[in-house]
Amino acid sequence: MAIEWTITNTEYNNDSDKGIVHAAWQCTDSEVVGSGDSAVTHTGTVSGMESYTPDASADDYVAYDSLTEANVVAWIKATLGSDEVTRVETKVAAQITKSKTPPTAWGVPWA
């Protein structure tokens, strides 16, 4: 799979403009190792929430009913900045790597 950014929820002003004040996001990826019944899916997830001050008079304002997930994901990435987006995506990849090669395990040597 590839890195996927999604919006899990939004909070908006309860007025005619419905400007978004908070957007909850999630960045995920997964990798399947093996096949058939022995296939194991390793996943990584990082989530967060960003705050906004909507301005319906701004030239780039998008009405709530016209928003798409892609619009809000673009806002999230712009708010975070490219360095933080890279850090988040690297953390997701590291979670998958750790899942595939865990640093510890459970068991007893006599079993």
mmCIF file of C-alpha atoms in Angstrom:
data_model
loop_
_atom_site.group_PDB
_atom_site.id
_atom_site.type_symbol
_atom_site.label_atom_id
_atom_site.label_comp_id
_atom_site.label_asym_id
_atom_site.label_seq_id
_atom_site.Cartn_x
_atom_site.Cartn_y
_atom_site.Cartn_z
ATOM 1 C CA MET A 1 0.000 0.000 0.000
ATOM 2 C CA ALA A 2 1.056 3.636 -0.145
ATOM 3 C CA ILE A 3 0.954 6.388 2.446
ATOM 4 C CA GLU A 4 -2.604 7.654 2.756
ATOM 5 C CA TRP A 5 -3.716 10.891 4.404
ATOM 6 C CA THR A 6 -7.370 11.018 5.470
ATOM 7 C CA ILE A 7 -9.602 13.372 7.382
ATOM 8 C CA THR A 8 -11.387 11.512 10.165
ATOM 9 C CA ASN A 9 -13.613 14.380 11.322
ATOM 10 C CA THR A 10 -14.082 18.141 11.301
ATOM 11 C CA GLU A 11 -15.532 20.641 13.712
ATOM 12 C CA TYR A 12 -17.167 23.654 12.113
ATOM 13 C CA ASN A 13 -18.899 26.832 13.167
ATOM 14 C CA ASN A 14 -22.620 26.258 13.470
ATOM 15 C CA ASP A 15 -23.550 29.269 11.362
ATOM 16 C CA SER A 16 -24.361 29.888 7.709
ATOM 17 C CA ASP A 17 -20.654 29.812 6.697
ATOM 18 C CA LYS A 18 -19.847 26.567 8.550
ATOM 19 C CA GLY A 19 -16.142 27.390 8.555
ATOM 20 C CA ILE A 20 -13.940 24.544 9.772
ATOM 21 C CA VAL A 21 -12.252 25.282 13.103
ATOM 22 C CA HIS A 22 -10.668 21.853 13.708
ATOM 23 C CA ALA A 23 -9.718 19.040 11.364
ATOM 24 C CA ALA A 24 -8.733 15.606 12.683
ATOM 25 C CA TRP A 25 -6.391 13.716 10.365
ATOM 26 C CA GLN A 26 -4.729 10.341 10.054
ATOM 27 C CA CYS A 27 -1.700 9.202 8.066
ATOM 28 C CA THR A 28 -1.542 5.431 7.460
ATOM 29 C CA ASP A 29 0.256 2.806 5.471
ATOM 30 C CA SER A 30 0.437 -0.984 5.524
ATOM 31 C CA GLU A 31 2.489 -3.798 4.096
ATOM 32 C CA VAL A 32 1.427 -7.413 3.639
ATOM 33 C CA VAL A 33 4.146 -9.993 4.250
ATOM 34 C CA GLY A 34 3.530 -13.555 3.102
ATOM 35 C CA SER A 35 0.531 -14.882 1.274
ATOM 36 C CA GLY A 36 -2.607 -16.895 1.815
ATOM 37 C CA ASP A 37 -3.354 -17.997 5.360
ATOM 38 C CA SER A 38 0.146 -17.025 6.524
ATOM 39 C CA ALA A 39 -0.122 -13.425 5.293
ATOM 40 C CA VAL A 40 0.458 -10.798 7.966
ATOM 41 C CA THR A 41 -0.469 -7.150 7.510
ATOM 42 C CA HIS A 42 1.863 -4.688 9.213
ATOM 43 C CA THR A 43 0.449 -1.187 9.692
ATOM 44 C CA GLY A 44 1.586 2.229 10.800
ATOM 45 C CA THR A 45 -0.631 5.120 11.853
ATOM 46 C CA VAL A 46 -0.068 8.669 13.053
ATOM 47 C CA SER A 47 -2.969 11.001 13.768
ATOM 48 C CA GLY A 48 -3.481 14.546 14.875
ATOM 49 C CA MET A 49 -5.721 17.593 14.811
ATOM 50 C CA GLU A 50 -5.144 21.070 13.449
ATOM 51 C CA SER A 51 -6.970 24.294 14.291
ATOM 52 C CA TYR A 52 -8.145 26.953 11.868
ATOM 53 C CA THR A 53 -9.730 30.390 12.002
ATOM 54 C CA PRO A 54 -12.142 30.482 9.067
ATOM 55 C CA ASP A 55 -12.620 33.722 7.162
ATOM 56 C CA ALA A 56 -15.555 33.593 4.760
ATOM 57 C CA SER A 57 -14.426 36.888 3.190
ATOM 58 C CA ALA A 58 -11.016 35.511 2.133
ATOM 59 C CA ASP A 59 -10.431 35.009 -1.586
ATOM 60 C CA ASP A 60 -9.430 31.367 -1.113
ATOM 61 C CA TYR A 61 -12.325 30.487 1.228
ATOM 62 C CA VAL A 62 -14.118 27.277 0.244
ATOM 63 C CA ALA A 63 -17.705 26.869 1.409
ATOM 64 C CA TYR A 64 -18.234 23.892 3.722
ATOM 65 C CA ASP A 65 -20.636 22.159 1.331
ATOM 66 C CA SER A 66 -18.062 22.467 -1.471
ATOM 67 C CA LEU A 67 -15.101 21.066 0.491
ATOM 68 C CA THR A 68 -13.531 17.766 -0.445
ATOM 69 C CA GLU A 69 -11.267 15.578 1.632
ATOM 70 C CA ALA A 70 -8.444 16.530 -0.741
ATOM 71 C CA ASN A 71 -9.007 20.232 0.113
ATOM 72 C CA VAL A 72 -8.709 19.590 3.833
ATOM 73 C CA VAL A 73 -5.732 17.222 3.468
ATOM 74 C CA ALA A 74 -3.982 19.998 1.521
ATOM 75 C CA TRP A 75 -4.702 22.410 4.401
ATOM 76 C CA ILE A 76 -3.327 19.915 6.912
ATOM 77 C CA LYS A 77 -0.122 19.397 4.943
ATOM 78 C CA ALA A 78 0.310 23.151 4.447
ATOM 79 C CA THR A 79 -0.245 23.747 8.170
ATOM 80 C CA LEU A 80 2.255 21.043 9.138
ATOM 81 C CA GLY A 81 4.859 22.066 6.564
ATOM 82 C CA SER A 82 6.948 19.765 4.405
ATOM 83 C CA ASP A 83 9.449 18.855 7.150
ATOM 84 C CA GLU A 84 6.679 17.730 9.522
ATOM 85 C CA VAL A 85 4.823 15.853 6.759
ATOM 86 C CA THR A 86 8.067 13.975 6.057
ATOM 87 C CA ARG A 87 8.540 13.284 9.792
ATOM 88 C CA VAL A 88 4.978 11.908 10.081
ATOM 89 C CA GLU A 89 5.384 9.674 7.014
ATOM 90 C CA THR A 90 8.784 8.459 8.279
ATOM 91 C CA LYS A 91 7.215 7.592 11.645
ATOM 92 C CA VAL A 92 4.503 5.557 9.885
ATOM 93 C CA ALA A 93 7.180 3.649 7.913
ATOM 94 C CA ALA A 94 9.174 3.049 11.116
ATOM 95 C CA GLN A 95 6.098 1.535 12.793
ATOM 96 C CA ILE A 96 5.761 -0.924 9.910
ATOM 97 C CA THR A 97 9.449 -1.829 10.091
ATOM 98 C CA LYS A 98 9.211 -2.367 13.854
ATOM 99 C CA SER A 99 6.120 -4.542 13.372
ATOM 100 C CA LYS A 100 7.975 -6.708 10.852
ATOM 101 C CA THR A 101 11.081 -7.044 13.029
ATOM 102 C CA PRO A 102 9.983 -6.533 16.641
ATOM 103 C CA PRO A 103 12.795 -5.711 19.098
ATOM 104 C CA THR A 104 11.375 -8.125 21.705
ATOM 105 C CA ALA A 105 9.363 -11.332 21.756
ATOM 106 C CA TRP A 106 7.461 -13.478 24.269
ATOM 107 C CA GLY A 107 8.078 -17.116 25.039
ATOM 108 C CA VAL A 108 9.936 -19.614 27.176
ATOM 109 C CA PRO A 109 13.000 -21.499 25.997
ATOM 110 C CA TRP A 110 11.731 -24.928 27.149
ATOM 111 C CA ALA A 111 8.485 -24.886 25.211
#
